[in-house]
Short mmCIF file of C-alpha atoms in Angstrom, two decimals:
data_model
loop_
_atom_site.label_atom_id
_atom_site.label_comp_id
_atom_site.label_asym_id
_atom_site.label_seq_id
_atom_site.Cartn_x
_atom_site.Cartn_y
_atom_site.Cartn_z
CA UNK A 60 97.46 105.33 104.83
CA UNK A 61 93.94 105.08 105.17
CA UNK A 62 94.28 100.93 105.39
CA UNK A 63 96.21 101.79 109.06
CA UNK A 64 92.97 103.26 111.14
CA UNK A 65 91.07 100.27 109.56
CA UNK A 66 93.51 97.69 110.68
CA UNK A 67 93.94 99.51 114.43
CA UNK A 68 89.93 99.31 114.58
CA UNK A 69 90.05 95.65 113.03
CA UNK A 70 92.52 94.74 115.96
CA UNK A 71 90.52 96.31 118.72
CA UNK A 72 87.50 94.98 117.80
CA UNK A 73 89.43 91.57 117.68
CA UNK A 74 90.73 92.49 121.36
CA UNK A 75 86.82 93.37 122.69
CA UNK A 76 85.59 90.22 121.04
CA UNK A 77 88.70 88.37 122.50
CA UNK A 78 88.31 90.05 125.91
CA UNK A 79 84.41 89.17 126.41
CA UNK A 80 84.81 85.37 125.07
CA UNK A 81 87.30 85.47 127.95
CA UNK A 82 85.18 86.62 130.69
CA UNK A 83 82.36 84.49 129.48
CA UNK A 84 84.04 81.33 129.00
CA UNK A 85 85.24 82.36 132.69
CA UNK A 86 82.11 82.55 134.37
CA UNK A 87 80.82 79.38 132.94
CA UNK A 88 83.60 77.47 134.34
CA UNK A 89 83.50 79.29 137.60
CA UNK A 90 79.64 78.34 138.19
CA UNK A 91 80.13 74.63 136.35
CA UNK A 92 82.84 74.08 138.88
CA UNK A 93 81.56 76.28 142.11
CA UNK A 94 78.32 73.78 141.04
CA UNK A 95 80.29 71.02 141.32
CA UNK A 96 82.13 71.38 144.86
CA UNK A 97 78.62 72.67 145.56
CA UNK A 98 77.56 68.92 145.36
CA UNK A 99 80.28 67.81 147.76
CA UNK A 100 77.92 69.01 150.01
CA UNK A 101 76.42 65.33 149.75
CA UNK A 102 78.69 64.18 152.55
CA UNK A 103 76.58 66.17 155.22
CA UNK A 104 73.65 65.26 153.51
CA UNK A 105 74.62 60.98 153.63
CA UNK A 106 75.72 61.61 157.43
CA UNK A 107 71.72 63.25 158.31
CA UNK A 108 70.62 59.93 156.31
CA UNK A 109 72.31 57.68 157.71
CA UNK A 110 71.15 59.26 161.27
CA UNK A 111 67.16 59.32 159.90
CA UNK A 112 67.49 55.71 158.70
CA UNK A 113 69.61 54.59 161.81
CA UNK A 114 66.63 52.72 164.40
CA UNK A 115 67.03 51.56 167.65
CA UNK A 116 64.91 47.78 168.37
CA UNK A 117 63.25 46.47 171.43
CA UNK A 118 66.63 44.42 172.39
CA UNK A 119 68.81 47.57 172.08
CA UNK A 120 70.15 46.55 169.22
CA UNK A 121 70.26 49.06 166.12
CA UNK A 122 69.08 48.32 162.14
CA UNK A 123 70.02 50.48 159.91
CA UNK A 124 67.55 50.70 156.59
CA UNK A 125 67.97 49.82 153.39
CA UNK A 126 68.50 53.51 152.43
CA UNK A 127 71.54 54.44 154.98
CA UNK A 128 73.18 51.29 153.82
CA UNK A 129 72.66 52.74 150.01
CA UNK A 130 73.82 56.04 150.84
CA UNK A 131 77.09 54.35 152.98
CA UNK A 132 77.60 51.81 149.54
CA UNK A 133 77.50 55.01 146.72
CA UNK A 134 79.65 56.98 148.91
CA UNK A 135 82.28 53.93 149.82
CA UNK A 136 81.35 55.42 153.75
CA UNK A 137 81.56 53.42 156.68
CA UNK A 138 79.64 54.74 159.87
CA UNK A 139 79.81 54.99 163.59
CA UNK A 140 77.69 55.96 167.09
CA UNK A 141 78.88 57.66 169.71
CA UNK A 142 76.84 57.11 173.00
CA UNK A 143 76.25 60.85 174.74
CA UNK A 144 76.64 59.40 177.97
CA UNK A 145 79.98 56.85 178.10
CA UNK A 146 81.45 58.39 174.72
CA UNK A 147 81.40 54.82 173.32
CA UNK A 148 80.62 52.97 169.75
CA UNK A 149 77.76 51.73 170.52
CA UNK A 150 77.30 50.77 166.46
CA UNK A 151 79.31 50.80 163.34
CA UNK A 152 78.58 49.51 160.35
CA UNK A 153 80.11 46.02 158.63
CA UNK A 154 82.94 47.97 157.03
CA UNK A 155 84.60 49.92 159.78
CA UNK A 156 87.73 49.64 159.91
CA UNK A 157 90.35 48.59 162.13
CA UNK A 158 92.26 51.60 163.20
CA UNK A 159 88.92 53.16 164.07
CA UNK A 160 88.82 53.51 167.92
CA UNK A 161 85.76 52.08 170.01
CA UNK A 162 86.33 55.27 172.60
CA UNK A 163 86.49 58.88 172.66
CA UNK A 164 86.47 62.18 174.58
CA UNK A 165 85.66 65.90 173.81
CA UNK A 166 89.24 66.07 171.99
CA UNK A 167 88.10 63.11 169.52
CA UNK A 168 84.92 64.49 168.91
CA UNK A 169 86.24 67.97 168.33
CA UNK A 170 88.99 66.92 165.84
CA UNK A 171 86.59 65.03 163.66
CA UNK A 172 83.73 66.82 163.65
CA UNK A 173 85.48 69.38 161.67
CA UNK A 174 88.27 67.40 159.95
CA UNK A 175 89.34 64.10 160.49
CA UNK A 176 89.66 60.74 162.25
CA UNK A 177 92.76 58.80 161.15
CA UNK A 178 93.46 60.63 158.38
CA UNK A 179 89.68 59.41 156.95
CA UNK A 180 87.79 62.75 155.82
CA UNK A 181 84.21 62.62 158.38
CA UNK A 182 81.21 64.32 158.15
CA UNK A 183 78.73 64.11 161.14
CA UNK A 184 74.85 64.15 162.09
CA UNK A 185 72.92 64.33 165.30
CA UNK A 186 71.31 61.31 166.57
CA UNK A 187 68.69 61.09 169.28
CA UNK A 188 71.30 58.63 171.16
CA UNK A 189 74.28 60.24 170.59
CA UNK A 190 76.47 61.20 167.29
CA UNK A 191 76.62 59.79 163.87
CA UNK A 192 80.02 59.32 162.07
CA UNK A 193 80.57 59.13 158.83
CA UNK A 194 83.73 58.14 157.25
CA UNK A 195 85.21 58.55 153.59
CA UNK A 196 87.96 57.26 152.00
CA UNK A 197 91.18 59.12 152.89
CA UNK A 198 91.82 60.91 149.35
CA UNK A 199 87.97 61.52 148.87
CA UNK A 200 87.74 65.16 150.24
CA UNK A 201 90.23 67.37 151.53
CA UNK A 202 88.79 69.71 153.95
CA UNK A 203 90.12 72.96 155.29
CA UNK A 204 89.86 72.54 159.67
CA UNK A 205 91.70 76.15 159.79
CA UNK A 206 89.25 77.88 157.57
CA UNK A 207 88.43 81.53 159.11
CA UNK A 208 87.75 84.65 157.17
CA UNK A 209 87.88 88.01 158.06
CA UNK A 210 84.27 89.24 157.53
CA UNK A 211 85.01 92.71 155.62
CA UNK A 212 86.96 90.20 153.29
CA UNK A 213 83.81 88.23 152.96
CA UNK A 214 81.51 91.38 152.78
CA UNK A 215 83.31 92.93 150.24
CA UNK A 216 84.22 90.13 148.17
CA UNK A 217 81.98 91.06 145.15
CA UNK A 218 83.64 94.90 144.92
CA UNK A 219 87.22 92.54 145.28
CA UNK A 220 86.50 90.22 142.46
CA UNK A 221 85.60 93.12 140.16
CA UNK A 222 88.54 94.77 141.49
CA UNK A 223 90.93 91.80 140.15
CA UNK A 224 88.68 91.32 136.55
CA UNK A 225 89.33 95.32 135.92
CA UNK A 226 93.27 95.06 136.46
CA UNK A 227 93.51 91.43 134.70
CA UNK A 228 91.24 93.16 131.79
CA UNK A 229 93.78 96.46 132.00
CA UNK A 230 96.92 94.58 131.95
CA UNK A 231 95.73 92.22 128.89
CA UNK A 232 95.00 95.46 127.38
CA UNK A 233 98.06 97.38 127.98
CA UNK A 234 99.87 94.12 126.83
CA UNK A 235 97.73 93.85 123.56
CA UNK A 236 98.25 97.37 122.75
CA UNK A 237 101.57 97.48 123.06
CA UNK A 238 102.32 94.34 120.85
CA UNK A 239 99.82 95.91 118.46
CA UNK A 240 101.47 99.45 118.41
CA UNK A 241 104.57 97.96 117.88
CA UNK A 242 103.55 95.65 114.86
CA UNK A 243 102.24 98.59 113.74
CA UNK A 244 104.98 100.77 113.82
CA UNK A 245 106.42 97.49 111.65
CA UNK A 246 103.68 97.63 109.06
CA UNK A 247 103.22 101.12 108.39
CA UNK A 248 106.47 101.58 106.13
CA UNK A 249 105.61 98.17 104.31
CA UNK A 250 101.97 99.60 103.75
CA UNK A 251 103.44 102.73 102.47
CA UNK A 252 105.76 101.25 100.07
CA UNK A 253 102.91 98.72 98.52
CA UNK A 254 100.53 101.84 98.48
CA UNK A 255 103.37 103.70 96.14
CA UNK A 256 104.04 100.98 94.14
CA UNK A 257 100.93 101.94 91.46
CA UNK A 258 103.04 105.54 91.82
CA UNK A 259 105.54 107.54 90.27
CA UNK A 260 107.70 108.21 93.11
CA UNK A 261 110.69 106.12 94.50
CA UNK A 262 109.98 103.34 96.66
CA UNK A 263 112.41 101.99 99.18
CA UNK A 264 111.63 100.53 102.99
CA UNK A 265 114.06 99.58 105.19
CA UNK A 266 114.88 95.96 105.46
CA UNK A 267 114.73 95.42 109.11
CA UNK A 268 112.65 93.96 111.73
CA UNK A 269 110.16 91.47 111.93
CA UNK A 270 109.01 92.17 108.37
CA UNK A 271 112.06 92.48 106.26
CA UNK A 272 111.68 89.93 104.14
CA UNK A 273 108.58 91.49 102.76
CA UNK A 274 110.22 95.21 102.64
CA UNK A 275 112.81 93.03 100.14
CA UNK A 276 110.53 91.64 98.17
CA UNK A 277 108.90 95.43 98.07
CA UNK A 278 112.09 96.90 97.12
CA UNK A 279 112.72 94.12 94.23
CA UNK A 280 109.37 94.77 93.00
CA UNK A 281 109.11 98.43 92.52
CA UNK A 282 113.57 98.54 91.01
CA UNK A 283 111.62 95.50 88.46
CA UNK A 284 108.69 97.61 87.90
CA UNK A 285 111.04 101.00 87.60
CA UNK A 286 113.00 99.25 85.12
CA UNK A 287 110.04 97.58 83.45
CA UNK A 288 108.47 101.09 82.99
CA UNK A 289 112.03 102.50 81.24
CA UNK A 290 112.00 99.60 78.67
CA UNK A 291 108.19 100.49 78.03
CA UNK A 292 109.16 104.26 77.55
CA UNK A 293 112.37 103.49 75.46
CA UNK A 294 110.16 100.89 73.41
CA UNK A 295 106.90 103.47 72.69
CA UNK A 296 109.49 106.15 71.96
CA UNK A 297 111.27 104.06 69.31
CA UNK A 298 107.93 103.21 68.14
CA UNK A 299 106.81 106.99 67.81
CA UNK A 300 110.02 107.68 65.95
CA UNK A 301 109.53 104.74 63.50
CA UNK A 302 105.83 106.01 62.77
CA UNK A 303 106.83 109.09 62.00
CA UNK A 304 109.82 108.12 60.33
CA UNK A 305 108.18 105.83 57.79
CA UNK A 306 105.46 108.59 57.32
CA UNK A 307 108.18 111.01 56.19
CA UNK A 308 110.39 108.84 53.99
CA UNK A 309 107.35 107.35 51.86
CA UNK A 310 105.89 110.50 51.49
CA UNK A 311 107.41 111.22 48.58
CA UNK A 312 107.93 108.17 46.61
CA UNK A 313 103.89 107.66 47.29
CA UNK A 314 103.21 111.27 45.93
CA UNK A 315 105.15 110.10 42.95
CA UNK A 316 103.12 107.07 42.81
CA UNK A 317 100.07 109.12 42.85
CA UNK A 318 101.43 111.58 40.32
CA UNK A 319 102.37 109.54 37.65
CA UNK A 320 99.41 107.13 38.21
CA UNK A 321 96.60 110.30 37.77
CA UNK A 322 98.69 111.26 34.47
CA UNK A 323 98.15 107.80 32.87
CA UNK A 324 94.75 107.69 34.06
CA UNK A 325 93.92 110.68 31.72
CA UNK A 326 96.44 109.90 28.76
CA UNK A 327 94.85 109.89 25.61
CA UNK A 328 97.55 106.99 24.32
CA UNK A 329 96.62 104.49 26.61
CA UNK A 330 93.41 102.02 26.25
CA UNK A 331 90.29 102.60 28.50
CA UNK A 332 91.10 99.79 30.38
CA UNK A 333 94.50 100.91 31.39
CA UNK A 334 93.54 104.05 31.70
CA UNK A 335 90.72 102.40 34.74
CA UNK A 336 93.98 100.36 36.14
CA UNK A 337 96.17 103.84 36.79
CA UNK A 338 92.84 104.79 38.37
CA UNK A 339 92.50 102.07 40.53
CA UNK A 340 96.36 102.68 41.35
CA UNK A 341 95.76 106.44 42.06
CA UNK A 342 92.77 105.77 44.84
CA UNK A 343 94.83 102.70 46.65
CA UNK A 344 97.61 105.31 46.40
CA UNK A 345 95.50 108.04 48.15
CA UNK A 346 94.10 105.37 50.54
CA UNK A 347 97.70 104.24 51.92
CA UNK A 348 98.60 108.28 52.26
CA UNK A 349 95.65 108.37 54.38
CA UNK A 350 96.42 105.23 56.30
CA UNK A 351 99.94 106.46 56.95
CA UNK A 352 98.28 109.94 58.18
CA UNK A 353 95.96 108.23 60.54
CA UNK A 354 98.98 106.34 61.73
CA UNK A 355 101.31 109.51 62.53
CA UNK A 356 98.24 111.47 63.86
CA UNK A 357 97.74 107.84 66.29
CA UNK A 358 101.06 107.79 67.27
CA UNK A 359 100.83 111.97 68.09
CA UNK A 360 97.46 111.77 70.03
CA UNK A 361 98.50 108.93 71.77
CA UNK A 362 102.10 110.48 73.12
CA UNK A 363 100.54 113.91 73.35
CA UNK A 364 102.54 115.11 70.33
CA UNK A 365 99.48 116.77 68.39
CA UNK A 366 99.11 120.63 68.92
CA UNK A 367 95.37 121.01 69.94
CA UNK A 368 93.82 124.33 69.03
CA UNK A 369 91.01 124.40 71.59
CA UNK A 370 88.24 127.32 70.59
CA UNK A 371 84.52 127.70 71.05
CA UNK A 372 83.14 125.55 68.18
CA UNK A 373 79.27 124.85 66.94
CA UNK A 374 78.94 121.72 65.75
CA UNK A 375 76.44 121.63 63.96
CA UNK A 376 77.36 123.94 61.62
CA UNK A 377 80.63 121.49 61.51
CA UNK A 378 79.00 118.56 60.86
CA UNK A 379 77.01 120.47 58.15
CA UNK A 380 80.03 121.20 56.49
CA UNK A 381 81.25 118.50 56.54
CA UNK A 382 78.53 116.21 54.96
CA UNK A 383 78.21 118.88 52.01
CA UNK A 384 82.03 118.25 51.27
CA UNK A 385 81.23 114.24 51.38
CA UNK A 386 77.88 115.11 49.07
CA UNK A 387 80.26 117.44 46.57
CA UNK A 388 82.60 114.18 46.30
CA UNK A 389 79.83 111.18 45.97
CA UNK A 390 79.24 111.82 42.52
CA UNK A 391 78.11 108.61 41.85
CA UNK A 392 75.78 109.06 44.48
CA UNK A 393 76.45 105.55 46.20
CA UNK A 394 76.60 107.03 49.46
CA UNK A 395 73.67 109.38 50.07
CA UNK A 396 73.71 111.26 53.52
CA UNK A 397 70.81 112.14 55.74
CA UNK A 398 71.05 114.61 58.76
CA UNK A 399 68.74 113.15 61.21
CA UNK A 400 68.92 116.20 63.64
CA UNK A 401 65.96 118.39 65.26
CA UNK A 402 65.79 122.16 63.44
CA UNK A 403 65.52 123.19 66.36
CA UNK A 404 69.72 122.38 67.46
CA UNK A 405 70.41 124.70 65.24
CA UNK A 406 73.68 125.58 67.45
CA UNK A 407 75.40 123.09 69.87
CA UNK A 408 78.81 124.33 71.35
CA UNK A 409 81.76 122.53 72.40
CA UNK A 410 85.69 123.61 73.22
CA UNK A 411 88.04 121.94 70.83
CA UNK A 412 90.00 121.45 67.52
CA UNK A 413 88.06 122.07 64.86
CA UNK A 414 90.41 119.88 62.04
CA UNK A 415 90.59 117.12 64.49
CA UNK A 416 86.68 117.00 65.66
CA UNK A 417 85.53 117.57 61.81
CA UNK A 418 88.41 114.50 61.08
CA UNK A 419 86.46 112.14 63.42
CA UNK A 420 83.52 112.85 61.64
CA UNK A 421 84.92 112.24 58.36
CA UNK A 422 86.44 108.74 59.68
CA UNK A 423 83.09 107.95 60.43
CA UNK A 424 81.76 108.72 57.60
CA UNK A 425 84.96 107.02 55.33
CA UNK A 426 84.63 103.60 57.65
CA UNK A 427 81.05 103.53 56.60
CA UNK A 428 82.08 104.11 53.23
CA UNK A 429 85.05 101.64 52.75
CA UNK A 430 83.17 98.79 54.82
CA UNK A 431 80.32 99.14 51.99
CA UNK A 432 81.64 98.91 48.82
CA UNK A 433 77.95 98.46 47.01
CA UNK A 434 76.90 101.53 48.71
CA UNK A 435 75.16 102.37 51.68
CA UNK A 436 72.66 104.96 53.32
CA UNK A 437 74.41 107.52 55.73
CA UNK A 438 72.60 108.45 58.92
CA UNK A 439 73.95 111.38 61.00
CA UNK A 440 72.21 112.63 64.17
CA UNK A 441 72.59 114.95 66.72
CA UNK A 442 70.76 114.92 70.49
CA UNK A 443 71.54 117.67 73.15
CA UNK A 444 71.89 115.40 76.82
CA UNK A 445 71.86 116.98 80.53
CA UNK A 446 75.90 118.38 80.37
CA UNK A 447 76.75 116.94 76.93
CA UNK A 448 75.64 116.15 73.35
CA UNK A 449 75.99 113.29 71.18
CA UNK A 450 76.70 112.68 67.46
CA UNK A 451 75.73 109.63 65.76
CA UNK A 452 76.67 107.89 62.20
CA UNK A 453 75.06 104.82 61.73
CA UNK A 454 74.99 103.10 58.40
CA UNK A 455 72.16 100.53 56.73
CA UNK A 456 75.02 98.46 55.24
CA UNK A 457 76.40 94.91 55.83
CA UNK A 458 76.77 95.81 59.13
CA UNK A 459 79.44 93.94 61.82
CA UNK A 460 79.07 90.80 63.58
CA UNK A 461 78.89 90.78 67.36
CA UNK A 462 82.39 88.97 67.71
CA UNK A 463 83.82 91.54 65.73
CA UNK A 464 82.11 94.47 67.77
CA UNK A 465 83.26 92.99 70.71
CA UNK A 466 86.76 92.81 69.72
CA UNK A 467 86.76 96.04 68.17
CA UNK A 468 85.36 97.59 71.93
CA UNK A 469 87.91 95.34 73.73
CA UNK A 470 91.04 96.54 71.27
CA UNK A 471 93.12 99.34 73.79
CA UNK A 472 95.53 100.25 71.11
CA UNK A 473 95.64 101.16 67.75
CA UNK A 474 98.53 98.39 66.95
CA UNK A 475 96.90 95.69 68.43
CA UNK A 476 94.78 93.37 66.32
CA UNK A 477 93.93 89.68 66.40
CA UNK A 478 95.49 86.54 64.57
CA UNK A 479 93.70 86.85 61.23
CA UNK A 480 94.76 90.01 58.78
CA UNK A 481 92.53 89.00 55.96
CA UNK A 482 89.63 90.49 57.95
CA UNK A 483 90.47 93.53 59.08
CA UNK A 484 87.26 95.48 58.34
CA UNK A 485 87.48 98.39 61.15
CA UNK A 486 90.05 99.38 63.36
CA UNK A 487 92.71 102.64 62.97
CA UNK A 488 90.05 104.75 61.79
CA UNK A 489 87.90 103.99 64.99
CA UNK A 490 91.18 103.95 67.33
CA UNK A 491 91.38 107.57 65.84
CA UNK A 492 87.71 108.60 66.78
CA UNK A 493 87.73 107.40 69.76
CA UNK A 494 91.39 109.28 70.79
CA UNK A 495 89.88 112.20 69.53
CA UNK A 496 87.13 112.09 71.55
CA UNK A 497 89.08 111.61 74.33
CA UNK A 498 91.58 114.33 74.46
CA UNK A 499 88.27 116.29 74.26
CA UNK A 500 87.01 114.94 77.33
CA UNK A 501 84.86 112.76 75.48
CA UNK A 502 83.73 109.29 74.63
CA UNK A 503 83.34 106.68 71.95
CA UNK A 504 80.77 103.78 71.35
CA UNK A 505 80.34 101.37 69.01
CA UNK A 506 77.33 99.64 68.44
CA UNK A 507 74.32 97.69 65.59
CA UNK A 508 72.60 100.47 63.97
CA UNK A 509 69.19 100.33 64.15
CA UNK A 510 68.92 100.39 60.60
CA UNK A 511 70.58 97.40 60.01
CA UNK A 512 74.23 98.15 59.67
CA UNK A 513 77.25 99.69 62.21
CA UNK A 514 76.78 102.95 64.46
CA UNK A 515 79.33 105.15 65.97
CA UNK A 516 78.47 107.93 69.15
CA UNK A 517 80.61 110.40 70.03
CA UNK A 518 80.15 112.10 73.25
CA UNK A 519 81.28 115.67 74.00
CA UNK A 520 81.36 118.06 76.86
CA UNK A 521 79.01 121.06 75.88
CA UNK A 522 79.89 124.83 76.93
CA UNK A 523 77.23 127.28 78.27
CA UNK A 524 75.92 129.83 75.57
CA UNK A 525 76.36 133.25 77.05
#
């Protein structure tokens, strides 16, 4: 739910934006076109020079300068002069036309010096002989002869137009909140269901209103994904019991395997060389049992089947162990082992299993081993960190390549491998490690050792020593 304030505040701040490119784009058109009508003001201005350019000669007669008659030609004008004394034309210019009368009284001059004459929009200008008429084209200007104002209106104009911005502004809003509320009140339940989906709960929205072709799809997604996750379980349980099946029911024929093979193996009526073939059968024997254990215990860790027996535990004195009973069993001593550890961790405490933690070790210790048949140098190491300690076993041997590390960090389950099975050279031993290390609260890496061959860190939580 915490996508719903986000989209309310996206939306107003969407509304704000919307609201000020409104009253902006407002104003500019209000002062380009107030600027505009502004310059209609021209027809006052063409009547004065008409009346400045208008000259009377020695014969009475009147010239008009170049500059009226360009002012009467941009404006399509024609012009007049009204005597003061008689009330008569006594000029016009060339164009006048013929409805215009000659004569005219106070009623004339009052009508057009505010409006009109025939319909033809005038504009006028005092002339030392009389009064200067200008006329326009009939559809040129429309002009308002009525026009009075109340003053207060005028006075208070500025408070009115705010007045009018503040309700437009509060009705857009009350408008735009509403329409948001209300799609809203239409997302929320489709946001809930798609913020459930990842969950464990049921997910159903009601297919109605504006969105309810996306609460359908919602609904037909999380019954596919419910469904989806009951084939997974039913498949991983069948799995589980197939693991542990097959670990049970070859059991026994491999312990007769192993029998029979270690009693030919020391049989004083068979030839050396046999004798080394039943001994060869007797360790590929011992290495499938211990495959098919690191398969069940897999399968356990990985379906929380495997009883943990969590006590206070000092690993060192595990790991110790532990490399003596490798030492005891190297009698050839192919695989030497070095404890790379400061005397001074003489104690390093962690909560957990001991069989399981002191089995990771040993799978460490057997995949450095197995991946070296010529023999190899052991390296174990132990470093205390801030809230945790690490262990280390790194080997000098052939080592891994980088595809192969990579793969081996990218595999995210113990029965997934890639296309080739003739070069399987680590895998459930590691997959074991590191699910060890995790139901401990731990971690696994895999890396080159820095003597030349493969290195595997544990991490693990440390306890405080009382």
């Amino acid at each position: 739910m915490k996508s719903i304030p986000k989209l309310i505040r996206r939306f107003f701040g969407v509304l704000m934006f919307s609201l000020f490119l409104m009253v902006f784009l407002n104003l500019a058109l209000l002062i380009i076109f107030s600027y505009k009508q502004i310059g209609n003001g021209s027809a006052w201005t063409c009547a004065d020079t008409v009346s400045f350019s208008l000259t009377a000669g020695s014969d009475h007669q009147y010239i008009l300068s170049q500059d009226g008659m360009d002012a009467l030609r941009q404006k399509n004008a024609w012009a007049i002069l009204i005597d003061n004394q008689d009330m008569k034309v006594v000029w016009h210019s060339e164009n006048l036309p013929s409805d215009i009368p000659l004569q005219y009284d106070l009623g004339w001059i009052s009508l057009l010096t505010r409006g009109y004459l025939n319909d033809y929009p005038t504009a006028t200008s005092e002339h030392t002989d009389g009064l200067i008429v200008l006329g326009f084209p009939k559809k040129s200007y429309w002009k308002l002869m009525w026009n009075t104002f109340d003053y207060q209106m005028i006075a208070h104009m500025p408070q009115t137009i705010l007045i009018f911005l503040f309700l437009n502004l509060l009705l857009l809003l009350i408008i735009y909140l509403t329409v948001t509320f209300r799609l809203l009140r239409s997302v929320r339940p489709i946001v809930d269901g798609v913020e459930r989906l990842p969950g464990d709960e049921e997910v159903y929205v009601k297919e109605k209103g504006l969105f309810s072709g996306i609460a359908q799809a919602i609904n037909k997604t999380a019954e596919k994904l419910k469904h989806q996750e009951y084939e997974l379980k039913k498949q991983e349980q069948a799995r589980a019991n197939w693991i542990s099946g097959v670990s049970h029911d070859i059991r026994t024929p491999l312990s007769m395997v192993m029998g029979y093979a270690g009693q030919l193996e020391t049989s004083p009526f068979l030839s050396p060389e046999d004798q080394k073939k039943a001994a060869v059968i007797r360790q590929q024997s011992m290495r499938m049992k211990n495959l098919i254990n690191d398969l069940n215990l897999a399968s356990k860790l990985e379906y929380n089947m495997q009883p943990l027996n969590l006590i206070p535990i000092n690993l060192t004195g595990l790991i110790r162990q532990t490399i003596v009973d490798f030492l005891n069993m190297d009698l050839d001593g192919k695989y030497p082992i070095e404890l790379l550890t400061d005397d001074s961790i003489s104690v390093c405490m962690v909560t957990g299993d001991k069989s399981l933690l002191k089995r990771a070790v040993s799978n460490l210790i057997i995949n450095a081993q197995v991946h070296n048949p010529k023999g190899c140098r052991i390296f174990i190491c132990i470093n205390l960190l801030k809230d945790s300690c690490s262990v280390s076993v790194e080997d000098d041997g052939e080592g891994i390549s980088d595809e192969q590390l990579e793969r081996l960090v990218k595999t995210p389950h113990y029965m997934m491998c890639g296309n080739s099975t003739s070069d399987q050279r680590h895998g459930l031993g590691l997959m074991i490690v590191r699910q060890i290390a995790e139901v401990h609260g731990g971690s696994l890496d895999l890396m080159h050792s820095t003597h030349g061959g493969f290195c595997a860190v544990i991490y693990l939580p440390l306890i405080s020593v009382e």
